[in-house]
Tab-separated table of C-alpha atoms in Angstrom:
chain	number	residue	atom	x	y	z
Y	15	MET	CA	-47.396	5.906	234.281
Y	16	PRO	CA	-46.318	9.376	235.455
Y	17	PHE	CA	-44.480	9.467	238.784
Y	18	ASN	CA	-47.151	11.584	240.506
Y	19	LEU	CA	-49.842	8.958	239.837
Y	20	HIS	CA	-48.090	6.242	241.813
Y	21	SER	CA	-48.931	5.527	245.428
Y	22	ILE	CA	-45.688	3.650	246.214
Y	23	MET	CA	-42.866	6.028	247.078
Y	24	LEU	CA	-39.211	5.766	248.115
Y	25	ASP	CA	-37.638	7.472	251.114
Y	26	ARG	CA	-34.058	7.927	249.898
Y	27	GLU	CA	-32.819	8.825	253.388
Y	28	LYS	CA	-33.873	5.431	254.746
Y	29	CYS	CA	-32.710	3.422	251.738
Y	30	ARG	CA	-29.444	1.510	252.305
Y	31	GLY	CA	-29.160	0.108	248.781
Y	32	CYS	CA	-29.409	-3.456	250.101
Y	33	THR	CA	-30.995	-4.879	246.875
Y	34	ASN	CA	-33.685	-6.853	248.755
Y	35	CYS	CA	-36.453	-5.062	246.892
Y	36	ILE	CA	-35.094	-5.635	243.382
Y	37	LYS	CA	-35.381	-9.389	243.896
Y	38	LYS	CA	-39.039	-9.298	244.928
Y	39	CYS	CA	-40.475	-6.802	242.441
Y	40	PRO	CA	-42.698	-8.795	240.019
Y	41	THR	CA	-42.149	-6.406	237.107
Y	42	GLU	CA	-38.447	-5.729	237.789
Y	43	ALA	CA	-39.279	-2.069	238.346
Y	44	ILE	CA	-36.486	-1.313	240.822
Y	45	ARG	CA	-32.774	-0.736	240.290
Y	46	VAL	CA	-30.074	0.206	242.788
Y	47	ARG	CA	-27.713	2.914	241.613
Y	48	ASN	CA	-25.220	4.876	243.724
Y	49	SER	CA	-26.282	2.907	246.818
Y	50	LYS	CA	-29.942	3.967	246.492
Y	51	ALA	CA	-32.980	2.217	245.061
Y	52	ARG	CA	-34.728	3.774	242.097
Y	53	ILE	CA	-38.277	2.911	241.004
Y	54	ILE	CA	-38.904	2.822	237.253
Y	55	ASP	CA	-42.313	4.504	237.067
Y	56	ARG	CA	-43.618	2.842	233.920
Y	57	ARG	CA	-42.842	-0.640	235.235
Y	58	CYS	CA	-44.306	-0.215	238.725
Y	59	ILE	CA	-47.780	-1.719	239.304
Y	60	ASP	CA	-48.039	-0.524	242.939
Y	61	CYS	CA	-48.505	-4.041	244.272
Y	62	GLY	CA	-46.746	-3.163	247.538
Y	63	GLU	CA	-44.350	-6.108	247.439
Y	64	CYS	CA	-41.411	-3.758	248.045
Y	65	ILE	CA	-43.115	-2.322	251.139
Y	66	ARG	CA	-43.229	-5.797	252.672
Y	67	THR	CA	-39.689	-6.637	251.616
Y	68	CYS	CA	-37.726	-3.538	252.641
Y	69	PRO	CA	-36.156	-4.087	256.097
Y	70	TYR	CA	-35.473	-0.353	256.459
Y	71	HIS	CA	-39.026	0.833	255.658
Y	72	ALA	CA	-37.720	2.931	252.772
Y	73	LYS	CA	-40.807	2.153	250.652
Y	74	TYR	CA	-44.147	3.553	251.723
Y	75	ALA	CA	-47.636	4.205	250.370
Y	76	VAL	CA	-49.125	7.666	249.923
Y	77	THR	CA	-52.845	7.731	250.752
Y	78	ASN	CA	-55.386	10.290	251.922
Y	79	SER	CA	-55.607	11.461	255.514
Y	80	LEU	CA	-58.819	11.496	257.519
Y	81	ASP	CA	-58.787	15.293	257.333
Y	82	ASP	CA	-59.355	15.087	253.573
Y	83	ILE	CA	-62.967	14.051	254.100
Y	84	LYS	CA	-63.710	17.547	255.417
Y	85	LYS	CA	-63.518	18.875	251.855
Y	86	TYR	CA	-66.942	17.405	251.160
Y	87	GLU	CA	-70.392	18.349	252.412
Y	88	TYR	CA	-71.461	14.714	252.806
Y	89	LYS	CA	-68.852	12.094	253.657
Y	90	VAL	CA	-69.266	8.384	252.928
Y	91	ALA	CA	-67.012	5.598	254.186
Y	92	LEU	CA	-66.525	2.586	251.929
Y	93	PRO	CA	-65.006	-0.045	254.249
Y	94	ALA	CA	-63.271	-2.942	252.512
Y	95	PRO	CA	-64.345	-6.407	253.713
Y	96	SER	CA	-60.803	-6.855	255.061
Y	97	PHE	CA	-61.437	-3.907	257.402
Y	98	TYR	CA	-63.724	-6.113	259.511
Y	99	ALA	CA	-60.941	-8.652	260.038
Y	100	GLN	CA	-58.648	-6.148	261.771
Y	101	PHE	CA	-60.688	-6.061	264.953
Y	102	GLU	CA	-61.797	-8.610	267.503
Y	103	THR	CA	-65.468	-7.788	267.876
Y	104	ASP	CA	-68.729	-9.680	268.067
Y	105	ASP	CA	-70.679	-7.239	265.904
Y	106	ILE	CA	-69.741	-5.658	262.562
Y	107	ASN	CA	-72.282	-2.918	263.257
Y	108	LYS	CA	-69.971	-1.626	265.996
Y	109	LEU	CA	-67.188	-1.135	263.452
Y	110	LEU	CA	-69.499	0.767	261.126
Y	111	GLN	CA	-70.770	2.877	264.029
Y	112	ALA	CA	-67.150	3.719	264.906
Y	113	LEU	CA	-66.598	4.994	261.354
Y	114	LEU	CA	-69.535	7.358	261.799
Y	115	GLU	CA	-68.107	8.588	265.072
Y	116	ILE	CA	-64.720	9.468	263.563
Y	117	GLY	CA	-66.304	11.838	261.051
Y	118	PHE	CA	-68.242	10.058	258.314
Y	119	ASP	CA	-71.902	10.808	257.631
Y	120	ASP	CA	-72.785	7.531	255.968
Y	121	ILE	CA	-71.533	4.016	255.214
Y	122	PHE	CA	-71.747	1.856	252.124
Y	123	GLU	CA	-70.171	-1.545	252.570
Y	124	VAL	CA	-67.884	-2.673	249.782
Y	125	ALA	CA	-68.874	-6.214	250.793
Y	126	LYS	CA	-72.424	-5.455	249.622
Y	127	ALA	CA	-71.076	-4.058	246.364
Y	128	ALA	CA	-69.086	-7.293	246.010
Y	129	GLU	CA	-72.343	-9.239	246.130
Y	130	ILE	CA	-73.701	-7.111	243.283
Y	131	VAL	CA	-70.492	-7.603	241.291
Y	132	THR	CA	-70.963	-11.339	241.841
Y	133	GLU	CA	-74.439	-11.219	240.304
Y	134	PHE	CA	-73.280	-9.254	237.276
Y	135	THR	CA	-70.234	-11.516	236.891
Y	136	LYS	CA	-72.527	-14.540	236.719
Y	137	HIS	CA	-74.497	-12.762	233.993
Y	138	PHE	CA	-71.317	-11.941	232.061
Y	139	ILE	CA	-69.957	-15.506	232.244
Y	140	LEU	CA	-73.306	-16.909	231.108
Y	141	HIS	CA	-73.333	-14.696	228.014
Y	142	HIS	CA	-69.624	-15.000	227.158
Y	143	LYS	CA	-68.963	-18.727	227.209
Y	144	ASP	CA	-66.381	-18.367	224.458
Y	145	LYS	CA	-64.092	-16.330	226.732
Y	146	LYS	CA	-62.145	-18.747	228.940
Y	147	PRO	CA	-60.995	-18.151	231.485
Y	148	VAL	CA	-62.589	-14.879	232.534
Y	149	ILE	CA	-60.014	-13.106	234.719
Y	150	SER	CA	-61.188	-11.125	237.742
Y	151	SER	CA	-60.672	-7.359	237.546
Y	152	ALA	CA	-61.063	-6.836	241.307
Y	153	CYS	CA	-57.326	-6.507	242.062
Y	154	PRO	CA	-55.853	-3.474	240.234
Y	155	ALA	CA	-52.288	-4.691	240.773
Y	156	VAL	CA	-53.072	-7.926	238.922
Y	157	VAL	CA	-54.781	-6.020	236.099
Y	158	ARG	CA	-51.699	-3.785	235.700
Y	159	LEU	CA	-49.496	-6.883	235.879
Y	160	ILE	CA	-51.394	-8.337	232.920
Y	161	GLN	CA	-51.098	-5.056	231.012
Y	162	THR	CA	-47.334	-5.138	231.566
Y	163	LYS	CA	-46.287	-8.796	231.363
Y	164	PHE	CA	-49.248	-10.630	229.784
Y	165	PRO	CA	-50.814	-8.271	227.213
Y	166	ASP	CA	-52.271	-11.209	225.253
Y	167	LEU	CA	-54.596	-11.889	228.207
Y	168	ILE	CA	-56.091	-8.383	228.395
Y	169	ASP	CA	-59.190	-9.489	226.475
Y	170	ASN	CA	-59.844	-12.108	229.156
Y	171	ILE	CA	-60.152	-9.528	231.940
Y	172	LEU	CA	-63.685	-9.109	233.295
Y	173	PRO	CA	-64.774	-5.653	232.005
Y	174	LEU	CA	-66.735	-4.803	235.139
Y	175	ALA	CA	-66.214	-2.201	237.837
Y	176	SER	CA	-64.512	-3.516	240.970
Y	177	PRO	CA	-66.482	-3.724	244.237
Y	178	MET	CA	-64.764	-0.532	245.453
Y	179	GLU	CA	-65.768	1.408	242.328
Y	180	MET	CA	-69.233	-0.145	242.437
Y	181	ALA	CA	-69.689	0.875	246.087
Y	182	ALA	CA	-68.775	4.495	245.361
Y	183	TYR	CA	-71.122	4.624	242.366
Y	184	LEU	CA	-74.048	3.081	244.256
Y	185	ALA	CA	-73.464	5.150	247.389
Y	186	LYS	CA	-73.574	8.435	245.500
Y	187	LYS	CA	-76.580	7.372	243.471
Y	188	LYS	CA	-78.448	6.255	246.599
Y	189	ILE	CA	-77.664	9.408	248.616
Y	190	ASN	CA	-78.540	11.660	245.704
Y	191	LYS	CA	-81.848	9.860	245.253
Y	192	GLN	CA	-82.808	9.684	248.943
Y	193	LYS	CA	-81.379	12.955	250.276
Y	194	GLY	CA	-81.193	15.113	247.162
Y	195	ILE	CA	-77.516	15.976	247.732
Y	196	ASP	CA	-75.527	16.920	244.645
Y	197	ILE	CA	-73.204	14.056	243.686
Y	198	ASN	CA	-70.277	16.483	243.427
Y	199	LYS	CA	-70.738	17.364	247.107
Y	200	ILE	CA	-70.561	13.739	248.211
Y	201	GLY	CA	-67.100	12.438	249.105
Y	202	ALA	CA	-66.679	8.652	248.898
Y	203	PHE	CA	-63.578	7.336	250.701
Y	204	PHE	CA	-62.384	3.752	250.495
Y	205	ILE	CA	-60.941	2.275	253.701
Y	206	SER	CA	-58.152	0.319	252.064
Y	207	PRO	CA	-55.834	-2.605	252.786
Y	208	CYS	CA	-53.546	-1.825	249.829
Y	209	ALA	CA	-51.764	0.909	247.904
Y	210	ALA	CA	-52.921	-0.239	244.459
Y	211	LYS	CA	-56.409	1.143	245.159
Y	212	MET	CA	-54.977	4.630	245.594
Y	213	THR	CA	-53.263	4.378	242.231
Y	214	TYR	CA	-56.534	3.190	240.716
Y	215	VAL	CA	-58.343	6.309	241.937
Y	216	LYS	CA	-55.686	8.515	240.321
Y	217	LEU	CA	-55.596	6.472	237.119
Y	218	PRO	CA	-58.742	4.294	236.817
Y	219	LEU	CA	-58.757	1.019	234.944
Y	220	GLY	CA	-61.517	0.783	232.357
Y	221	PHE	CA	-63.010	4.192	233.143
Y	222	GLU	CA	-62.185	7.831	232.474
Y	223	ARG	CA	-62.642	8.783	236.117
Y	224	SER	CA	-63.392	7.090	239.415
Y	225	TYR	CA	-66.385	7.697	241.651
Y	226	VAL	CA	-64.029	7.162	244.602
Y	227	ASP	CA	-62.736	10.491	245.913
Y	228	GLY	CA	-60.028	9.224	248.205
Y	229	VAL	CA	-58.361	6.212	249.813
Y	230	ILE	CA	-57.573	5.994	253.522
Y	231	ALA	CA	-55.240	3.260	254.777
Y	232	ILE	CA	-56.711	0.900	257.338
Y	233	LYS	CA	-53.586	1.262	259.464
Y	234	ASP	CA	-53.991	5.054	259.599
Y	235	ILE	CA	-57.394	4.924	261.306
Y	236	TYR	CA	-57.008	1.626	263.129
Y	237	GLY	CA	-56.121	3.203	266.489
Y	238	LEU	CA	-58.896	5.783	266.285
Y	239	VAL	CA	-61.531	3.191	265.399
Y	240	ARG	CA	-60.339	0.862	268.138
Y	241	SER	CA	-60.606	3.621	270.738
Y	242	LYS	CA	-64.164	4.405	269.616
Y	243	LEU	CA	-65.199	0.749	269.906
Y	244	LYS	CA	-64.667	0.849	273.652
Y	245	SER	CA	-67.247	3.586	274.172
Y	246	ILE	CA	-69.988	2.431	271.771
Y	247	LYS	CA	-73.126	1.384	273.660
Y	248	ASP	CA	-76.100	1.889	271.364
Y	249	VAL	CA	-75.452	-0.189	268.263
Y	250	LYS	CA	-77.555	0.523	265.190
Y	251	PRO	CA	-78.211	-2.115	262.491
Y	252	LEU	CA	-76.011	-0.571	259.813
Y	253	SER	CA	-74.575	-3.625	258.056
Y	254	ILE	CA	-76.421	-5.056	255.052
Y	255	ALA	CA	-73.655	-7.308	253.717
Y	256	SER	CA	-73.829	-11.088	253.734
Y	257	GLY	CA	-71.167	-13.667	254.442
Y	258	LYS	CA	-70.563	-14.079	250.713
Y	259	GLY	CA	-69.662	-10.426	250.272
Y	260	ILE	CA	-67.439	-10.370	253.343
Y	261	GLY	CA	-65.737	-13.540	252.137
Y	262	TRP	CA	-64.175	-11.547	249.266
Y	263	ALA	CA	-61.540	-10.331	251.758
Y	264	ALA	CA	-59.758	-13.685	251.655
Y	265	SER	CA	-58.442	-15.601	248.689
Y	266	GLY	CA	-61.144	-17.789	247.150
Y	267	GLY	CA	-64.065	-15.780	248.529
Y	268	GLU	CA	-64.883	-14.198	245.193
Y	269	SER	CA	-64.893	-17.533	243.375
Y	270	LEU	CA	-66.964	-19.271	246.039
Y	271	ALA	CA	-69.620	-16.542	245.821
Y	272	LEU	CA	-70.013	-17.296	242.100
Y	273	GLY	CA	-71.104	-20.828	242.908
Y	274	ILE	CA	-69.144	-22.470	240.068
Y	275	ASP	CA	-66.753	-25.408	240.129
Y	276	GLU	CA	-64.434	-24.585	237.224
Y	277	TYR	CA	-62.312	-21.884	238.823
Y	278	VAL	CA	-58.774	-21.286	240.075
Y	279	ASN	CA	-57.973	-18.813	242.837
Y	280	VAL	CA	-54.408	-17.748	243.567
Y	281	ASP	CA	-52.924	-15.267	246.027
Y	282	GLY	CA	-49.451	-13.747	246.177
Y	283	ILE	CA	-48.198	-11.826	243.148
Y	284	HIS	CA	-45.465	-14.330	242.237
Y	285	ASN	CA	-47.932	-17.224	242.404
Y	286	VAL	CA	-50.299	-15.225	240.194
Y	287	ILE	CA	-47.519	-14.829	237.616
Y	288	LYS	CA	-46.958	-18.597	237.503
Y	289	VAL	CA	-50.636	-19.288	236.827
Y	290	LEU	CA	-50.934	-16.493	234.258
Y	291	GLU	CA	-48.010	-18.081	232.416
Y	292	GLU	CA	-49.961	-21.348	232.370
Y	293	ILE	CA	-53.075	-19.576	231.048
Y	294	GLU	CA	-51.045	-17.763	228.397
Y	295	ASN	CA	-49.587	-21.087	227.254
Y	296	GLY	CA	-53.083	-22.563	226.913
Y	297	ARG	CA	-52.740	-25.107	229.695
Y	298	LEU	CA	-55.759	-23.943	231.733
Y	299	SER	CA	-58.339	-23.485	228.986
Y	300	ASN	CA	-60.823	-25.703	230.816
Y	301	ILE	CA	-61.357	-23.281	233.717
Y	302	VAL	CA	-64.140	-20.705	233.578
Y	303	TYR	CA	-62.900	-18.135	236.100
Y	304	PHE	CA	-59.534	-17.048	237.433
Y	305	GLU	CA	-59.317	-15.085	240.688
Y	306	GLY	CA	-55.873	-13.604	241.215
Y	307	LEU	CA	-54.941	-11.457	244.209
Y	308	ALA	CA	-51.575	-9.736	244.574
Y	309	CYS	CA	-51.382	-10.036	248.361
Y	310	SER	CA	-50.689	-13.314	250.145
Y	311	GLY	CA	-53.910	-14.626	251.643
Y	312	GLY	CA	-55.935	-12.083	249.686
Y	313	CYS	CA	-56.815	-8.538	250.742
Y	314	VAL	CA	-56.400	-9.486	254.404
Y	315	GLY	CA	-52.668	-9.640	253.646
Y	316	GLY	CA	-52.495	-6.127	252.215
Y	317	PRO	CA	-49.523	-3.918	253.167
Y	318	LEU	CA	-51.804	-1.268	254.718
Y	319	THR	CA	-53.470	-3.640	257.185
Y	320	VAL	CA	-52.586	-4.133	260.846
Y	321	GLU	CA	-53.665	-7.598	261.919
Y	322	ASN	CA	-51.654	-10.757	261.255
Y	323	PRO	CA	-52.999	-12.013	257.887
Y	324	TYR	CA	-53.577	-15.548	259.172
Y	325	VAL	CA	-55.579	-14.288	262.113
Y	326	ALA	CA	-57.478	-11.924	259.817
Y	327	LYS	CA	-58.244	-14.705	257.346
Y	328	ASN	CA	-59.623	-16.849	260.144
Y	329	ARG	CA	-61.889	-13.993	261.261
Y	330	ILE	CA	-63.221	-13.568	257.731
Y	331	LYS	CA	-63.955	-17.269	257.636
Y	332	LYS	CA	-65.903	-17.004	260.902
Y	333	TRP	CA	-67.859	-13.926	259.744
Y	334	SER	CA	-68.675	-15.607	256.442
Y	335	SER	CA	-69.985	-18.623	258.285
Y	336	LYS	CA	-71.872	-16.590	260.899
Y	337	LEU	CA	-73.558	-14.427	258.282
Y	338	ALA	CA	-74.202	-17.255	255.847
Y	339	ASP	CA	-77.394	-16.693	253.898
Y	340	SER	CA	-80.465	-18.810	254.120
Y	341	ALA	CA	-81.676	-20.123	250.762
Y	342	GLY	CA	-82.416	-17.264	248.399
Y	343	THR	CA	-81.706	-14.445	250.873
Y	344	PHE	CA	-78.428	-13.421	249.237
Y	345	GLU	CA	-79.886	-13.113	245.743
Y	346	GLU	CA	-83.123	-11.538	246.988
Y	347	SER	CA	-81.501	-8.712	249.005
Y	348	THR	CA	-79.008	-8.004	246.253
Y	349	HIS	CA	-81.675	-7.839	243.561
Y	350	GLN	CA	-83.761	-5.525	245.734
Y	351	LEU	CA	-80.881	-3.042	245.977
Y	352	ILE	CA	-80.160	-3.300	242.255
Y	353	ASN	CA	-83.808	-2.646	241.376
Y	354	SER	CA	-84.247	0.178	243.888
Y	355	LEU	CA	-81.346	2.082	242.352
Y	356	ASP	CA	-82.248	1.066	238.788
Y	357	VAL	CA	-78.772	-0.318	238.114
Y	358	THR	CA	-77.985	-2.472	235.081
Y	359	ILE	CA	-74.850	-4.282	233.983
Y	360	GLU	CA	-74.416	-1.671	231.242
Y	361	ASP	CA	-73.902	0.979	233.956
Y	362	LEU	CA	-70.899	-0.907	235.269
Y	363	LEU	CA	-69.165	-2.174	232.152
Y	364	PHE	CA	-65.806	-0.635	231.258
Y	365	THR	CA	-66.136	2.502	229.156
Y	366	ARG	CA	-62.477	2.524	228.137
Y	367	GLU	CA	-60.460	-0.345	226.736
Y	368	LEU	CA	-57.500	-1.597	228.700
Y	369	GLU	CA	-54.234	-1.108	226.840
Y	370	ALA	CA	-50.948	-2.986	226.975
Y	371	ASN	CA	-48.031	-1.349	228.746
Y	372	PRO	CA	-45.120	-1.829	226.300
Y	373	VAL	CA	-42.420	-0.930	228.813
Y	374	LEU	CA	-40.824	-4.401	228.642
Y	375	GLU	CA	-40.319	-4.172	224.867
Y	376	LEU	CA	-36.754	-3.405	223.800
Y	377	ASP	CA	-37.942	-1.198	220.924
Y	378	SER	CA	-41.229	-0.199	219.293
Y	379	ASP	CA	-39.754	-1.088	215.882
Y	380	ILE	CA	-39.781	-4.862	215.373
Y	381	GLU	CA	-36.532	-4.994	213.400
Y	382	GLU	CA	-34.704	-2.882	215.964
Y	383	ALA	CA	-36.201	-4.941	218.774
Y	384	MET	CA	-34.859	-8.146	217.173
Y	385	LYS	CA	-31.389	-6.639	216.822
Y	386	LYS	CA	-31.432	-5.565	220.471
Y	387	TYR	CA	-32.691	-8.992	221.486
Y	388	GLU	CA	-29.699	-10.597	219.738
Y	389	ARG	CA	-27.400	-8.117	221.478
Y	390	VAL	CA	-28.965	-9.065	224.845
Y	391	ASN	CA	-28.221	-12.736	224.160
Y	392	GLU	CA	-24.606	-11.886	223.240
Y	393	ILE	CA	-24.153	-9.991	226.497
Y	394	LEU	CA	-25.765	-12.824	228.469
Y	395	LYS	CA	-23.039	-15.183	227.237
Y	396	ILE	CA	-20.358	-13.151	229.021
Y	397	LEU	CA	-22.364	-12.582	232.213
Y	398	PRO	CA	-22.012	-15.166	235.015
Y	399	GLY	CA	-25.744	-16.045	235.190
Y	400	LEU	CA	-25.764	-15.939	238.989
Y	401	ASP	CA	-28.514	-13.292	239.289
Y	402	CYS	CA	-26.781	-12.003	242.414
Y	403	GLY	CA	-28.091	-8.430	242.121
Y	404	ALA	CA	-24.752	-6.858	243.035
Y	405	CYS	CA	-24.886	-4.832	239.808
Y	406	GLY	CA	-28.117	-3.158	240.969
Y	407	SER	CA	-30.316	-5.007	238.454
Y	408	PRO	CA	-32.440	-7.938	239.635
Y	409	THR	CA	-31.056	-10.533	237.184
Y	410	CYS	CA	-28.292	-10.942	234.619
Y	411	LYS	CA	-30.955	-10.762	231.914
Y	412	THR	CA	-32.276	-7.406	233.136
Y	413	LEU	CA	-28.695	-6.103	233.339
Y	414	ALA	CA	-28.166	-7.172	229.720
Y	415	GLU	CA	-31.377	-5.371	228.738
Y	416	ASP	CA	-30.312	-2.276	230.682
Y	417	ILE	CA	-26.969	-2.290	228.855
Y	418	VAL	CA	-28.709	-2.533	225.477
Y	419	ARG	CA	-31.008	0.320	226.476
Y	420	GLY	CA	-27.987	2.411	227.444
Y	421	LEU	CA	-28.903	2.446	231.127
Y	422	ALA	CA	-25.961	0.359	232.396
Y	423	ASN	CA	-22.462	-0.873	231.491
Y	424	ASP	CA	-21.057	-4.378	231.384
Y	425	THR	CA	-18.552	-3.374	234.068
Y	426	ASP	CA	-21.486	-2.917	236.461
Y	427	CYS	CA	-21.161	-6.673	236.829
Y	428	ILE	CA	-18.588	-7.221	239.557
Y	429	PHE	CA	-17.332	-10.422	237.921
Y	430	ILE	CA	-16.638	-8.709	234.595
Y	431	LEU	CA	-15.096	-5.765	236.448
Y	432	ARG	CA	-12.837	-8.158	238.363
Y	433	GLU	CA	-11.693	-9.836	235.140
Y	434	ASN	CA	-10.999	-6.438	233.565
Y	435	ILE	CA	-8.968	-5.372	236.597
Y	436	LYS	CA	-7.018	-8.648	236.505
Y	437	GLU	CA	-6.280	-8.194	232.797
Y	438	LEU	CA	-5.238	-4.592	233.406
Y	439	ALA	CA	-2.973	-5.663	236.277
Y	440	ASN	CA	-1.265	-8.253	234.069
Y	441	LYS	CA	-0.660	-5.628	231.398
Y	442	MET	CA	0.802	-3.278	233.988
Y	443	VAL	CA	3.202	-5.992	235.156
Y	444	GLU	CA	4.183	-6.675	231.566
Y	445	LEU	CA	4.734	-2.970	230.918
Y	446	SER	CA	6.750	-2.543	234.112
Y	447	ASN	CA	9.366	-4.993	232.791
Y	448	LYS	CA	9.763	-3.177	229.517
Y	449	LEU	CA	12.609	-0.685	228.829
Y	450	PRO	CA	12.829	2.099	226.289
Y	451	PRO	CA	14.576	0.992	223.043
Y	452	SER	CA	17.618	3.173	223.838
Y	453	LEU	CA	18.259	1.274	227.071
Y	454	GLU	CA	17.649	-2.256	225.795
Y	455	ARG	CA	20.773	-4.474	225.716
Y	456	ASP	CA	21.768	-6.438	222.687
Y	457	GLU	CA	21.687	-10.118	223.630
Y	458	GLY	CA	24.384	-10.864	220.969
């Protein structure tokens, strides 16, 4: 992935070269060289793990500013379900009203789009019983993780638009139909808990282009929204989402909305990797659906949120319970919206196949790759196996791979360097005791 398409960036001035980030990166996309971290673009999946890890705030996410919405004639806010959990309020309508007051003309809840995705996901699972497990495509960081580390599982990914993409598509279609505004003049902006969504907009997964025009971090408008909440008196009934849609903000919400028993939901990128390894090895073939979320706790734990993730998760649980649907209401309201906009599952299926990211391969040629693999194993035998990170690579194995790729030297390992220095010192001592032949004395 080209550097300018990433949303995770490094502030070199703040970086101290501490190596904390290289240990946490799930795709080993960071190295430390010359006392500064360096992000390997093609390996990075923009999960935001380095943002959480860096004690010096040297990693940050690039998103749109609120001023960017002014570029469009009609501005639509697409609030993520996790947005609701950032505020202590008794009415979600107040939050949506606050979004209108900070500059948006309209709202389309991503939680409602999540309900529609749920319905289409049920349809897909019903007609693809041979594909087990179906892997959720809602988290772009997890999808890119699979492309990078688990390419054999790409065919298991649900080929449906995410709730964010769905919300943008439906919002523009609805506004165009009801108000007659040209779709190109409508700006749809996602109010996001994570950086991976911004990367998705720049480089969509499964589609040529995204209907989302920009991504605004929750933390960037949190203060403004909170100040507006204090002055809101007349609250309009703006929210149409149910508890099931809002529940998507926390881990397990997506799976619960499907109403099936054979599922596994996992949050936290390193936990996701462990389960994907199990799926790849064929140990979880009995499950129907796998919901994996990169952030701990789900989207409520995103790096662009404000509220404590445990508090936020509890709020989502309360909203889901408070807005729980009576029998049939959830399906009925969702089907009404689908029918009114004449939307079918074909409209939302991927139009472009997901491809593997071969960045972890040692060489594109199999024979060369095998030779390099053998060389890596040879180098590993002389490395200490401590995975200390002092060399600037996350593990001894990645250092060995970097050496084979010509990106590092064996003396980058401090233990090998120390042995070389010791050997050199011994040779110097030995040489210091030697005399030129003309000065040597005959022992006889």
